[in-house]
XYZ file of C-alpha atoms in Angstrom:
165
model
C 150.859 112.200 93.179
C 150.430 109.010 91.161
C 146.824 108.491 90.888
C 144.956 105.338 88.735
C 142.008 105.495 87.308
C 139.647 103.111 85.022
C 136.200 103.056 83.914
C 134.491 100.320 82.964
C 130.446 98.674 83.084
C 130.140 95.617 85.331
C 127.093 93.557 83.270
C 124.270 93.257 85.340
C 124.419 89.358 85.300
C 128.319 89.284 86.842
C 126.128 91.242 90.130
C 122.799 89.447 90.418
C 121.651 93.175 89.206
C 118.542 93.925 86.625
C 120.902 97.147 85.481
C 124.496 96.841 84.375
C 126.554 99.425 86.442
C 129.136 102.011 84.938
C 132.134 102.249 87.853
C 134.781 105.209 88.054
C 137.905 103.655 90.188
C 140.022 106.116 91.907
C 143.310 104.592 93.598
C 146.950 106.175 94.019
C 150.299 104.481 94.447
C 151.001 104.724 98.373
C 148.924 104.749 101.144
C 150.285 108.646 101.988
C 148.704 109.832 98.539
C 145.515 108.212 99.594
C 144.335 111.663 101.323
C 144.827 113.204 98.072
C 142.055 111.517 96.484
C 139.143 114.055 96.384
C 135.603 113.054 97.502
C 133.935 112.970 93.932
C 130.510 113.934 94.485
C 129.426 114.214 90.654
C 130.223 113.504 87.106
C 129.711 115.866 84.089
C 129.999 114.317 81.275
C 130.659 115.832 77.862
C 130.953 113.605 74.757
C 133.218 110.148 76.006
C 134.887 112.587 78.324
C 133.709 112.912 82.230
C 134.888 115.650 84.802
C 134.755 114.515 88.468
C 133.628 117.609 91.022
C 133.606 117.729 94.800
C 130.751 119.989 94.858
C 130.781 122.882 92.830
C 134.875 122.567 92.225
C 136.533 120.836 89.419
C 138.515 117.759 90.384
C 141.188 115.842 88.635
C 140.166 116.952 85.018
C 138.587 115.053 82.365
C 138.683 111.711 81.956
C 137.850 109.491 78.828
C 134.848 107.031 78.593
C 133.341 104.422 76.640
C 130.180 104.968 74.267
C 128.975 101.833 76.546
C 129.570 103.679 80.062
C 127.509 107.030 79.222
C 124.822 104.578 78.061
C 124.253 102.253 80.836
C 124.719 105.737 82.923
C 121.776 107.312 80.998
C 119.448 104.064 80.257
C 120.026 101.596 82.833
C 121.626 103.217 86.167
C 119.162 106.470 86.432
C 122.037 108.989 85.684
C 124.035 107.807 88.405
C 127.488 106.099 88.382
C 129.485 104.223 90.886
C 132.774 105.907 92.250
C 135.317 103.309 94.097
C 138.081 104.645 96.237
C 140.871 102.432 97.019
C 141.855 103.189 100.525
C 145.018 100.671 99.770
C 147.483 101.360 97.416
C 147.311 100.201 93.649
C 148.915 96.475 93.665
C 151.884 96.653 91.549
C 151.755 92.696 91.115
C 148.562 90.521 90.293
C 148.152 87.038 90.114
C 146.868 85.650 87.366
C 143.548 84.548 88.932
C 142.903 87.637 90.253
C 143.771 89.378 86.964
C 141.010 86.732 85.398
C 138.145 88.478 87.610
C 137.585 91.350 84.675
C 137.054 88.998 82.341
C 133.403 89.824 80.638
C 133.700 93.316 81.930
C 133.335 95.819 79.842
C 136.052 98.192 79.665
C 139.490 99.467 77.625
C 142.731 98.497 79.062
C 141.576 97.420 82.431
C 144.304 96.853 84.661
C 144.802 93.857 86.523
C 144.915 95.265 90.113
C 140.899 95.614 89.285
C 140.618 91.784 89.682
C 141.610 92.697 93.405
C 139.126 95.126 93.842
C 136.064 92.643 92.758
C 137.554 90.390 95.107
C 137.725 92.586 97.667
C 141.246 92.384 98.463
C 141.671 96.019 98.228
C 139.712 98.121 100.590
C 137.541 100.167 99.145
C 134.974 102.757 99.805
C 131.883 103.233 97.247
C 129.520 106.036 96.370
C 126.804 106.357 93.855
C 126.975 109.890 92.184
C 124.780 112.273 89.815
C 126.003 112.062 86.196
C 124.763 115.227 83.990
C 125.474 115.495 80.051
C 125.878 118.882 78.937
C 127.991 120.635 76.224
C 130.733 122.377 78.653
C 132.200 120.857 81.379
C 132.819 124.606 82.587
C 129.306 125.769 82.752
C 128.653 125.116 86.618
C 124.894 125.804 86.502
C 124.883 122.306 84.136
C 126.399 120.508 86.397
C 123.966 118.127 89.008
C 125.650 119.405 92.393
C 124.572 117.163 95.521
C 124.982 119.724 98.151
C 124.325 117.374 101.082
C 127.184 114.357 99.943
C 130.151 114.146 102.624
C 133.325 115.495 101.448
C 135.395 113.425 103.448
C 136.145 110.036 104.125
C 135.086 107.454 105.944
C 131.386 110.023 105.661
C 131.483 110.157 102.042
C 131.268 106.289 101.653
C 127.548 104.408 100.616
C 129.329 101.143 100.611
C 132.527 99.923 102.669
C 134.257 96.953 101.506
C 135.341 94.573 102.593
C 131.914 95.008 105.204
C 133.483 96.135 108.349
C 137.053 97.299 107.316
């Protein structure tokens, strides 16, 4: 499976928002690995390294973030972050203008198929999830388990976008 990921912090003037708002995108290549995505339901974070879980099992591995994401996650977004599931495939082409949406984002290497998503010309589905800080990411009684999130999609999703797709 080919799956895409980025992380980035949307500032909260780009959304109207009095918090900026860390984002973990999860897309794959093809619309058959799309049922492979798993239903992230937290974050443990360690250092500039997350690990996503679906309830109490390890998903995906770790994955690298910014000094800036596990701050806005602890000071401004209540130890929460925004997961985004592309329920299309990753674009392999992006117009420039669409590229030119993640400008003032802030972010590593963001690739250009995110100017899609903020556009919402990639379906998506959105969840906010518990982000705990701890010094292992295998010591399971650190980790902030939300026992009552969906683990399957369309259930899982807070926010649909486009609205009504």
């Amino acid at each position: 499976m080919a799956l895409h990921y980025t992380t980035f912090v949307m500032p909260a003037a780009a959304m109207g928002l009095p918090h900026d708002t860390p984002f973990l995108v999860l897309g794959a290549e093809s619309a058959e690995e799309f049922t492979s995505i798993p239903a992230v339901t937290s974050l443990h974070r360690v250092g500039n390294m997350v690990t996503p879980f679906c309830h109490a099992s390890m998903v995906l591995g770790e994955l690298p973030v910014s000094d800036v994401w596990g701050t806005v996650v602890q000071e401004q977004y209540d130890e929460r972050a925004k997961i985004v599931i592309l329920r299309d495939p990753v674009p392999a082409k992006v117009d420039l203008p669409y590229a030119e949406l993640t400008k003032g984002l802030l972010g590593e290497d963001l690739p250009p198929w995110l100017g899609l998503m903020l556009a919402m010309e990639v379906r998506s589905y959105a969840r906010d999830v518990p982000v705990t800080v701890g010094q292992s990411s295998q010591d399971i009684l650190s980790i902030g388990i939300d026992p009552a999130a969906p683990t399957t999609f369309p259930d899982w999703a807070q926010q649909v976008m486009p609205p009504g797709s």
